[in-house]
Coordinates of C-alpha atoms and ligand atoms in Angstrom, one line a residue:
X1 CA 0.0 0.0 0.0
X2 CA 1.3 3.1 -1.6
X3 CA 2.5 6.0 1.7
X4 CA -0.8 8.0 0.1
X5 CA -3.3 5.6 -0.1
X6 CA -2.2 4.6 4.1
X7 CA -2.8 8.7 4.7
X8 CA -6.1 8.9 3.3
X9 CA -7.0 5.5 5.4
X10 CA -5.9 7.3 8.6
X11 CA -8.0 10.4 8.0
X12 CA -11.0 7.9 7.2
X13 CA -10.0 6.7 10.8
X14 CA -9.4 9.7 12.3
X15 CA -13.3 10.8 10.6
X16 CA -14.8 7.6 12.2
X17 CA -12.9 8.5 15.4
X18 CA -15.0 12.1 15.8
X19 CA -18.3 10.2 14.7
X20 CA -19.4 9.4 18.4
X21 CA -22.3 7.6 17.5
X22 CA -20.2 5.1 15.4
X23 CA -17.8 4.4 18.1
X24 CA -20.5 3.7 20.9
X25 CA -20.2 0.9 23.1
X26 CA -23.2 -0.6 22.4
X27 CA -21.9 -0.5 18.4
X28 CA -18.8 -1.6 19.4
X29 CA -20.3 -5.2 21.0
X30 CA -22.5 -5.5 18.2
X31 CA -19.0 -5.7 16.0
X32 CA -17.6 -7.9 18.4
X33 CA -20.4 -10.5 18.1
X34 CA -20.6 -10.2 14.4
X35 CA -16.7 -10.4 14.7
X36 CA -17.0 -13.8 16.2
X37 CA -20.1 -15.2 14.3
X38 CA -17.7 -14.5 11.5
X39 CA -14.8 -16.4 13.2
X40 CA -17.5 -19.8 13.2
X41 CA -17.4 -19.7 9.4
X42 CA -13.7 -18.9 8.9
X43 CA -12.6 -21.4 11.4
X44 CA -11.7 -24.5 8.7
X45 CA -10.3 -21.7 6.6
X46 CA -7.9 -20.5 9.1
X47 CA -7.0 -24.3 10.4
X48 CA -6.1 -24.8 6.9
X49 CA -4.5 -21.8 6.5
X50 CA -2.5 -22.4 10.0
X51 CA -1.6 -25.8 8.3
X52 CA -0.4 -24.3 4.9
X53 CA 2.3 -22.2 6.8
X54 CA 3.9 -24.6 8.8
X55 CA 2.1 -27.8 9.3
X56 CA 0.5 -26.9 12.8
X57 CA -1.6 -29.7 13.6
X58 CA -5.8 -29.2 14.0
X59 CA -5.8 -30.1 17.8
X60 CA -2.8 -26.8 18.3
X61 CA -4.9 -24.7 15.6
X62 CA -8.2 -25.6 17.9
X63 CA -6.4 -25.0 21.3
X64 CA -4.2 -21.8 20.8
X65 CA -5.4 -20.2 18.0
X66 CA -8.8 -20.1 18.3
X67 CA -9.8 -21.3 21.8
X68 CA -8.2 -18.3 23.1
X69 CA -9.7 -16.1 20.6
X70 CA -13.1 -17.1 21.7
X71 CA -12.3 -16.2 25.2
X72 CA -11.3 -13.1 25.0
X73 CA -14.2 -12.0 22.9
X74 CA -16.2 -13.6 24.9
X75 CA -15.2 -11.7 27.9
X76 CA -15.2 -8.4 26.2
X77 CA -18.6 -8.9 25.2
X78 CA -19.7 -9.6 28.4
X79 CA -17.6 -6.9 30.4
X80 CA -17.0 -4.2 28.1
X81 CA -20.2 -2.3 29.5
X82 CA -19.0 -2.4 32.8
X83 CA -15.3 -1.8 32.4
X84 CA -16.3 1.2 30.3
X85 CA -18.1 3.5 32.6
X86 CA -16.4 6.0 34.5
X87 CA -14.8 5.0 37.9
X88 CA -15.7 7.2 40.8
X89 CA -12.7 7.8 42.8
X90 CA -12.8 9.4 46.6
X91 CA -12.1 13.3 46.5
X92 CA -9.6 15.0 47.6
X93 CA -10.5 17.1 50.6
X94 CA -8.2 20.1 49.3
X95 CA -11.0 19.9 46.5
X96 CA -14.1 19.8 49.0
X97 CA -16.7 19.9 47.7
X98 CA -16.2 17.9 44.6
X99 CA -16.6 14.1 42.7
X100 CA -13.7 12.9 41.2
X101 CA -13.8 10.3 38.1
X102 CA -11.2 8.6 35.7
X103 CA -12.6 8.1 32.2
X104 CA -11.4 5.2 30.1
X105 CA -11.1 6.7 26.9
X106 CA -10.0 5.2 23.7
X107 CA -6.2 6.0 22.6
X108 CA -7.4 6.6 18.8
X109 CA -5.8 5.5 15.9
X110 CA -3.8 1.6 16.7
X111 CA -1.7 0.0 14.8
X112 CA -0.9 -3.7 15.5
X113 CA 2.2 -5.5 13.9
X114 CA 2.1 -9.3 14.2
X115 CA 4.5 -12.2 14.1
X116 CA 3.8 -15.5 12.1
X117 CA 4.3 -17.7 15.1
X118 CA 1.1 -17.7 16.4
X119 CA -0.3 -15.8 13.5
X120 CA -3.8 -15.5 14.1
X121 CA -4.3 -15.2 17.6
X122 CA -1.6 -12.8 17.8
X123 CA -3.0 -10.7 15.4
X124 CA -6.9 -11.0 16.5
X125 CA -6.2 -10.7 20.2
X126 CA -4.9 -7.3 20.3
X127 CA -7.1 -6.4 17.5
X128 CA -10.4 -7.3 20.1
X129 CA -9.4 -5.0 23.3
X130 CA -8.0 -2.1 20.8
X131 CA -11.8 -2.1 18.9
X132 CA -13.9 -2.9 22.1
X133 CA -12.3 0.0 23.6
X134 CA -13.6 2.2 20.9
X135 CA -9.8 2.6 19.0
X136 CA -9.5 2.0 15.4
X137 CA -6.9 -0.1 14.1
X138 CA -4.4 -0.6 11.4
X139 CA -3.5 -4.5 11.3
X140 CA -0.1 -5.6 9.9
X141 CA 0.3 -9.5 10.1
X142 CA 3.8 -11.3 9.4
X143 CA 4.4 -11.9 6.3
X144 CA 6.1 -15.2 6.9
X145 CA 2.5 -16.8 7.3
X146 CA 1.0 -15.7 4.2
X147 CA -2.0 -17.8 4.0
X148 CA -3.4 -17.2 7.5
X149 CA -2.8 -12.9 6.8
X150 CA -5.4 -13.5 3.6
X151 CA -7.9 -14.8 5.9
X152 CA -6.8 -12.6 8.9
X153 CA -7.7 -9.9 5.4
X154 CA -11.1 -11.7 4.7
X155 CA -12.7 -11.8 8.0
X156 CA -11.7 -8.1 9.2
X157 CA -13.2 -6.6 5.9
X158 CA -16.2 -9.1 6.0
X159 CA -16.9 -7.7 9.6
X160 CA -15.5 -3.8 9.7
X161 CA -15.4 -1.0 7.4
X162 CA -11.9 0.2 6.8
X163 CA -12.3 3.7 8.8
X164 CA -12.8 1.6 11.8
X165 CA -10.3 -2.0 11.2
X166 CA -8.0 -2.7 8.4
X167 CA -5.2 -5.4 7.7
X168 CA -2.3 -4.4 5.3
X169 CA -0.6 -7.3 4.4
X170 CA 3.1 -6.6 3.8
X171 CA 6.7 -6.9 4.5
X172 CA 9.5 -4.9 6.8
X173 CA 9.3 -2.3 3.5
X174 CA 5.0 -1.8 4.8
X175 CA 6.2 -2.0 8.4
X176 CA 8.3 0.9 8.1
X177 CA 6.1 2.7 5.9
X178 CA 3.0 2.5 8.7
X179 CA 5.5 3.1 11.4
X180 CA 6.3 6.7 9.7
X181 CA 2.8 7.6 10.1
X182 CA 1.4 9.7 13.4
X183 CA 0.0 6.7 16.0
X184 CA -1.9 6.9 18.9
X185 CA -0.6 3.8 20.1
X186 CA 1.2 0.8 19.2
X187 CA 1.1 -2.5 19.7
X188 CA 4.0 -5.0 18.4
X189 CA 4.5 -8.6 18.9
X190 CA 8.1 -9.6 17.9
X191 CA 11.6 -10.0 18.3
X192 CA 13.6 -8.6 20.3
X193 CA 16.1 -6.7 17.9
X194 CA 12.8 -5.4 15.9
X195 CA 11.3 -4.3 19.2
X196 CA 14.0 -2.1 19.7
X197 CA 13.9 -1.0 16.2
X198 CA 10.3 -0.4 16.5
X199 CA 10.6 1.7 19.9
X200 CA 13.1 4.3 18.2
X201 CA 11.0 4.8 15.2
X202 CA 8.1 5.5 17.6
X203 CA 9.6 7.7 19.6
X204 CA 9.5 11.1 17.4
X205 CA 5.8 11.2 17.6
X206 CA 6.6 9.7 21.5
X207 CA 3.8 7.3 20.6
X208 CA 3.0 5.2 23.5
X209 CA 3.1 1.7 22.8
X210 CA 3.5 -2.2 24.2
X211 CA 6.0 -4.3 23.0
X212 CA 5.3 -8.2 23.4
X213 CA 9.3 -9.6 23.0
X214 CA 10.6 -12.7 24.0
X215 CA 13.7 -13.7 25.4
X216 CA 15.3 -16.4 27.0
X217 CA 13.2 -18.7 29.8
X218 CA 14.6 -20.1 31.7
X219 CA 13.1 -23.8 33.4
X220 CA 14.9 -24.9 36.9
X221 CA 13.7 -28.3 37.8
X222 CA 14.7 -28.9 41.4
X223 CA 15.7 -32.5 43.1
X224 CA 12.0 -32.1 45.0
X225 CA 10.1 -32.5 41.4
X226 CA 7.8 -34.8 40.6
X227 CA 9.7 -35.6 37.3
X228 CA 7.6 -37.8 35.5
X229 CA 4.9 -35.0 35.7
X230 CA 7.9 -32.5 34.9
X231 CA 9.2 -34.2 31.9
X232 CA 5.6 -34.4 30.2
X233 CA 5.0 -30.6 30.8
X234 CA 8.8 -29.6 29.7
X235 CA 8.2 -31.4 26.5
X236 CA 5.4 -30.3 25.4
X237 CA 5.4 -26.4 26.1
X238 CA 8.7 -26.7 24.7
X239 CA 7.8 -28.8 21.8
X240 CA 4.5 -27.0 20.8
X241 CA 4.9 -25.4 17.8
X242 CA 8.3 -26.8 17.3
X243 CA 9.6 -24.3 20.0
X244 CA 8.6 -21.2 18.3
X245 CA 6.5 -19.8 20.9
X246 CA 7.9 -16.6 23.0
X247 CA 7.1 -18.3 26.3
X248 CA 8.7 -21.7 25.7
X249 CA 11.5 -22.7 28.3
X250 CA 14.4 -21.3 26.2
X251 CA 17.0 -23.9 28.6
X252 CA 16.7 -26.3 31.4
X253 CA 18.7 -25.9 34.8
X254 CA 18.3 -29.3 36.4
X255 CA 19.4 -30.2 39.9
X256 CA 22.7 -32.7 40.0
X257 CA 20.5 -35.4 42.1
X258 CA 17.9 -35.5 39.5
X259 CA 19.8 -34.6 36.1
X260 CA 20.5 -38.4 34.9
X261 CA 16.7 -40.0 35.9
X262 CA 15.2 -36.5 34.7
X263 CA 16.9 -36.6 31.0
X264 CA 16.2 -40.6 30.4
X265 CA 12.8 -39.1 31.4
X266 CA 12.4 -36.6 28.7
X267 CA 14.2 -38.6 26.2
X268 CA 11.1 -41.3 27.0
X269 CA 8.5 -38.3 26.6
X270 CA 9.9 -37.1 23.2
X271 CA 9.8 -40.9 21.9
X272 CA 6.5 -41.1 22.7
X273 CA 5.1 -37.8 21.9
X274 CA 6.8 -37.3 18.6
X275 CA 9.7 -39.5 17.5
X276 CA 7.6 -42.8 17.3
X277 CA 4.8 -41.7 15.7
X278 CA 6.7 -39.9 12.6
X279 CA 6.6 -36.6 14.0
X280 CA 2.4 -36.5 13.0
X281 CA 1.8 -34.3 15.9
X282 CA 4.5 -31.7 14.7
X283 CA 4.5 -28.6 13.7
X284 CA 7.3 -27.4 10.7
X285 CA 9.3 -24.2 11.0
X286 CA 8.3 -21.5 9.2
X287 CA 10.6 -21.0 6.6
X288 CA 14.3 -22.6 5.1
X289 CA 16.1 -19.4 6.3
X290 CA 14.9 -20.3 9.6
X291 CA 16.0 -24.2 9.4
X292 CA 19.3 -22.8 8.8
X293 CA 19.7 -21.0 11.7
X294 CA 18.3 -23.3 14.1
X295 CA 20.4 -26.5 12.6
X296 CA 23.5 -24.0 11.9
X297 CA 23.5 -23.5 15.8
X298 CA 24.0 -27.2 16.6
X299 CA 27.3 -27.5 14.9
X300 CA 29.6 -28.2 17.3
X301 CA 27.9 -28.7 20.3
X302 CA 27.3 -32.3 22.2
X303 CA 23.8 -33.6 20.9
X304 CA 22.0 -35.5 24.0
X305 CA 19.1 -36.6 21.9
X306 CA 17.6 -35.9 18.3
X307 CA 19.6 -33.4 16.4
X308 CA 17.8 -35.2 12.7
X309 CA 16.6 -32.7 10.4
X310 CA 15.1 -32.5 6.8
X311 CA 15.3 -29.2 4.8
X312 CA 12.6 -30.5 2.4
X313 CA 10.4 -30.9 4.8
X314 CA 11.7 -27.6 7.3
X315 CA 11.8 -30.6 10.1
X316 CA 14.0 -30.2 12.9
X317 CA 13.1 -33.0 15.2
X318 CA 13.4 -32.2 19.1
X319 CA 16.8 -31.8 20.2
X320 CA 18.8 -32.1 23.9
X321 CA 22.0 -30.4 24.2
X322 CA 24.5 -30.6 26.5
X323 CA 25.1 -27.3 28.4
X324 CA 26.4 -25.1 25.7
X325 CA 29.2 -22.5 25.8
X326 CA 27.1 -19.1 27.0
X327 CA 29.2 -17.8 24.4
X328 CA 27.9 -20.2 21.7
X329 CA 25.0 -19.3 19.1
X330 CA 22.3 -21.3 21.2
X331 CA 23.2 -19.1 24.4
X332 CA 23.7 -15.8 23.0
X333 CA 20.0 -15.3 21.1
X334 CA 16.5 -16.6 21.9
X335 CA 16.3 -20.2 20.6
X336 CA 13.3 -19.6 18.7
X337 CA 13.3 -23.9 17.8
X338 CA 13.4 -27.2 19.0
X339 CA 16.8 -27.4 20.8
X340 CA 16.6 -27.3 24.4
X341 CA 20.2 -27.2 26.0
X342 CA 20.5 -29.0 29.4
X343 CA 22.1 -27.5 32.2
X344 CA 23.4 -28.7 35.7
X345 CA 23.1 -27.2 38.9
X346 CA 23.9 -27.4 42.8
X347 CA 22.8 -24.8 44.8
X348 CA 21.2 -21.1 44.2
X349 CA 24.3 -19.5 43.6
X350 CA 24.6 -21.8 40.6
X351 CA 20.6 -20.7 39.1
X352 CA 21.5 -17.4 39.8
X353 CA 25.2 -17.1 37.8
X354 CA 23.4 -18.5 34.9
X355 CA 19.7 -16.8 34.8
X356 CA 21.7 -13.5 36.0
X357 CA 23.7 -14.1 33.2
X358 CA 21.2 -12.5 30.3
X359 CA 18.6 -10.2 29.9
X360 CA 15.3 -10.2 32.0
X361 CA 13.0 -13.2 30.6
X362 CA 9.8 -13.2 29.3
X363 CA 9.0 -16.1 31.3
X364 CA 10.7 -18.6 33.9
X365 CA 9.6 -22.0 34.9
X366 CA 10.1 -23.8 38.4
X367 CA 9.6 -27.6 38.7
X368 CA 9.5 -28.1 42.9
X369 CA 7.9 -29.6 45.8
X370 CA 9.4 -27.3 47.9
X371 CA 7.1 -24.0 48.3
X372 CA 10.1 -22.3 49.7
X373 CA 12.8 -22.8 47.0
X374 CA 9.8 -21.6 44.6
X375 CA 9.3 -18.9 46.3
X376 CA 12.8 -17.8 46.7
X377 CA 13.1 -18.2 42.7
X378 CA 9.9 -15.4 42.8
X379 CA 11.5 -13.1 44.6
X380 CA 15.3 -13.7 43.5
X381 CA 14.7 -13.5 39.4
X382 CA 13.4 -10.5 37.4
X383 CA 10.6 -12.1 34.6
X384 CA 7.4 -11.0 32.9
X385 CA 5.5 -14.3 34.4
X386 CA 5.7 -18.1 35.2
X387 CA 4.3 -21.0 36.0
X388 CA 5.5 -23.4 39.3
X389 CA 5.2 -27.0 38.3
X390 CA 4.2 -26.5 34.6
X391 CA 4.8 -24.6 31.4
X392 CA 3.3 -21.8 28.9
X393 CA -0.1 -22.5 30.8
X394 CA -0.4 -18.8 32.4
X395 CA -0.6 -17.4 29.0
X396 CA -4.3 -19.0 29.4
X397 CA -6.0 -17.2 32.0
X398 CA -7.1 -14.0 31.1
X399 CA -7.1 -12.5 34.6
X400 CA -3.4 -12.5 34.1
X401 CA -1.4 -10.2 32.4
X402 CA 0.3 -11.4 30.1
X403 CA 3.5 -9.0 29.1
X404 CA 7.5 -8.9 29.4
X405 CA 9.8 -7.0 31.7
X406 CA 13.4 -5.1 30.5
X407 CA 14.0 -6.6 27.1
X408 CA 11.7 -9.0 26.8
X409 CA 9.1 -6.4 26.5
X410 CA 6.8 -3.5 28.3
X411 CA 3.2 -3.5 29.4
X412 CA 0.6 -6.1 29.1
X413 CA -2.8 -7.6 27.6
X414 CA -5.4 -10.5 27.8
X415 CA -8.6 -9.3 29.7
X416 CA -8.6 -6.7 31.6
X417 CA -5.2 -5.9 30.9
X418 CA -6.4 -5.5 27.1
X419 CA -8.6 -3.0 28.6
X420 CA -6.4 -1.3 30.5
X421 CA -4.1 -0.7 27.6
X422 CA -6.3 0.3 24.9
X423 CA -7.6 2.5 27.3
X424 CA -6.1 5.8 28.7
X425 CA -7.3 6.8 31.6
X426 CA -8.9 10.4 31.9
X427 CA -8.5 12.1 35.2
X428 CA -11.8 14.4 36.0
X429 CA -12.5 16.2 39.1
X430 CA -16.2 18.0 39.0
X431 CA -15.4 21.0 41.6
X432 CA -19.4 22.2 43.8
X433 CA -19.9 25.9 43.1
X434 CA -21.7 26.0 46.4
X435 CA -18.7 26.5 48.2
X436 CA -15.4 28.1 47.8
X437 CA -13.2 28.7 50.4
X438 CA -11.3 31.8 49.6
X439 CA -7.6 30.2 51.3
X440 CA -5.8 29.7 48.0
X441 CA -6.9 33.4 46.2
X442 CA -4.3 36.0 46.5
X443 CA -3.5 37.9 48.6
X444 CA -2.4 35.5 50.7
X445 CA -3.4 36.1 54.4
X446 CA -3.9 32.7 55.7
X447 CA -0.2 31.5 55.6
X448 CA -0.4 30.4 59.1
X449 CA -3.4 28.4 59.1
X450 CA -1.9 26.7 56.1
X451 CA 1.3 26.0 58.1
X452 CA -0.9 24.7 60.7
X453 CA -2.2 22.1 57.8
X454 CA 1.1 21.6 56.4
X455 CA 1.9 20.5 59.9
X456 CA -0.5 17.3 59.6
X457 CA 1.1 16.0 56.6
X458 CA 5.5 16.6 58.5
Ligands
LIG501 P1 9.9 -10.2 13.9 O1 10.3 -9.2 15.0 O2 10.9 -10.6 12.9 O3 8.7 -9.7 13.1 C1 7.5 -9.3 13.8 C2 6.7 -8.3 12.9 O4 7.5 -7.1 12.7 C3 6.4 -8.8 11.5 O5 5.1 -8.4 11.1 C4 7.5 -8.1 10.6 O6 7.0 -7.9 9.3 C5 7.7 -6.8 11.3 N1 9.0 -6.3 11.1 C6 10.1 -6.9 10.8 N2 11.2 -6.1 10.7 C7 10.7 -4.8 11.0 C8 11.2 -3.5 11.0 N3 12.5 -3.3 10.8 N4 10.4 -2.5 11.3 C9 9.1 -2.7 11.6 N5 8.5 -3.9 11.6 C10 9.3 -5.0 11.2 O7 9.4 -11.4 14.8 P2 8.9 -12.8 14.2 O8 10.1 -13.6 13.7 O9 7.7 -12.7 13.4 O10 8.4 -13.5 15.6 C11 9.3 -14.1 16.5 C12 9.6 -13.3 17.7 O11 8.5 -12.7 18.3 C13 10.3 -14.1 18.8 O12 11.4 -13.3 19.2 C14 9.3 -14.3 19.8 O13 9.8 -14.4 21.1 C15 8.5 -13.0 19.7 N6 7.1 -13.2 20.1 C16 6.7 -12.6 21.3 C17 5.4 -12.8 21.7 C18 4.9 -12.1 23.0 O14 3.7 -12.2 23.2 N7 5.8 -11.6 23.8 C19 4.6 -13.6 21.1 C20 5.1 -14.2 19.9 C21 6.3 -14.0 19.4

């Protein structure tokens, strides 16, 4: 889309913005509910899209692409009413007599940039709590997963007109060229690198903005674990999607008591999950470039387990690694894949050398009996969020926010979150006229009495 054509779609925007009546709430849940009847027709089109772009199987199409996306309109339809109106807030008795209120108010004009790896509910989740908050919204999906972004294209237009939601399908060239226009917010899901990239170009209009990142998670299994239980939810939120989810455990810190009968553990779990049945249940990756990167970052390390891998097909089958070099490609980037490097520890000094060792994670894991040592790992470690005893699984419950800390992201959606950042929040005090104490007018005779009050508050 031509830099023209994008300015006359953000005055159509800005039009439908001013149009009150448009943007009502009432409006805005009838869309919502017309967005999802639409969904129910789309959905074999978007499994088979899903499945076009990397092989993800129907059950992970079913579960975390559209399961989710049903949630979280279904919750918005149900709450947006209520989260919308006004919240009273207690005055301020320097103000008596008043009322004092905040507003949610819609930021305006949105734009959402998506990543392929989850590439519709990525896209459509942000895309729900920006328009049921009464933004519009400029919708860029990846272009790495170009059959679910023409259906991503086919159900917005089917449902919204463009002043009020519109995808541009594109590459980094379209990214740029939206991120030169004159936000009100943005919202990108992506790497890290990009983030940062994204941030700067931002911050000449100082645009605010959420960045969804990812990182590296760690997973700490401690010798109180119940490991078969462990090794079945390692495996599979690591294995999902052939690893390429943000909030996968990126490596596995595993106490010395436990290391030997906790890796013959997840090498059983891989057979049986994947390697014996042909890799059915697996999803590709997402493109050869990618394929190269991940395999390119095995050479010379020590292969525990898997380590096969067919550039035809984009198949990298799950992989174990040896603690890696923290120098070496695997430790010095998000993995992104299906290599998990295996680590050993001892005590706490050992977890915290290696987690302090890189950047604040999206996410961190803790496999333990013991309610103190997880506890401990709460306070001690900087992450967005976590799970005790499993993995990926918080990412489900909408009362949580969902979001990174440092470089692995800032602010947070799902639920109310979603609200609270499509929203900005209005501050509105409503000052009585049927008193006004005369204290604060010049001249200023009272300076004693206000000393007296000032004297409260030392
Ligand atoms: P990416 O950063 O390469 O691309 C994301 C989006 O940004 C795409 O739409 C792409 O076209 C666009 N883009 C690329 N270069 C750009 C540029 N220079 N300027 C503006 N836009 C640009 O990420 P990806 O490869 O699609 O996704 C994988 C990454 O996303 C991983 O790092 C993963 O951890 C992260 N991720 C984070 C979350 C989260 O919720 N925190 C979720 C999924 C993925």
């Amino acid at each position: 889309m031509a830099t023209q054509n994008i300015e006359e779609l953000l005055r159509a925007q800005d039009d439908f913005l001013k149009s009150s009546a448009e943007a009502s709430v009432t409006e805005r849940i009838h869309k919502l509910k017309k967005l999802k009847a639409t969904l129910k027709t789309q959905e074999q089109n978007i499994i088979e899209a899903v499945y076009k772009d990397f092989q993800k199987p129907e059950f992970e199409v079913l579960t975390t692409e559209l399961f989710v996306v049903y949630k979280e309109l279904n919750l918005f339809i149900k709450s947006i009413q209520k989260w919308s109106k006004p919240t009273s807030v207690s005055s301020d008795w320097l103000n008596f007599p008043s009322s004092d209120k905040i507003y949610h108010v819609p930021w305006g004009k949105v734009l959402i940039i998506a990543p392929w790896n989850y590439p519709f509910q990525l896209a459509i989740t942000p895309l729900i709590g920006a328009i049921a908050c009464g933004n519009t919204v400029v919708l860029k999906p990846s272009e790495h997963a170009p059959h679910t972004a023409e259906v991503l294209e086919t159900i917005i237009s089917n449902v919204f007109e463009e002043s009020q939601a519109k995808v541009i399908q594109g590459d980094v060239e379209i990214a740029k060229r939206l991120l030169e226009q004159k936000w009100d917010y943005v919202f990108f899901t992506g790497s890290v690198p990009v983030g940062r990239i994204v941030s700067q170009q931002i911050a000449k209009h100082m645009t605010p903005h959420t960045l969804e990142l990812g990182g590296k998670n760690p997973c700490i299994v401690d010798a109180t674990a119940n490991i078969d239980i462990a090794a079945k939810r390692i495996v599979w939120g690591k294995f999902l999607n052939a690893g390429q989810t943000c909030i996968a455990p990126d490596y596995l810190l595993i106490h010395d008591d436990v290391r030997a009968e906790f890796q013959d553990r997840l090498i059983a779990t891989l057979k049986t999950f994947y390697v014996d049945k042909a890799f059915k249940d697996y999803t590709r990756l997402i493109h050869r470039a990618h394929f190269d990167r991940l395999t390119s970052m095995l050479n010379n390390e020590r292969i525990l387990y898997g380590g096969q891998s067919d550039s035809e097909e984009n198949l990298l089958a799950p992989t174990l690694v040896d603690a890696p070099n923290f120098s070496s490609p695997l430790m010095q980037e998000e993995i992104f894949g299906p290599i998990l490097p295996l680590y050993s520890y001892t005590n706490f000094d050992d977890l915290q050398a290696t987690i302090e060792a890189f950047d604040k994670p999206l996410s961190l894991y803790v496999f333990t009996e013991d309610k103190a040592f997880s506890e401990r790992v709460i306070q001690q470690f900087n992450f967005g969020g976590g799970v005790i005893n499993d993995t990926i699984v918080h990412f489900v419950n909408d009362k949580l926010p969902f979001g990174g800390v440092g470089a692995s992201g800032l602010g947070s959606y799902h639920g109310k979150a979603s609200f609270d950042t499509f929203t900005r929040k209005k501050a509105m005090v409503h000052r009585k006229t049927w008193l006004d104490i005369p204290i604060k007018y010049p001249p200023y005779t009272r300076v004693n009495l206000f000393k007296f009050f000032l004297n409260l508050f030392r």
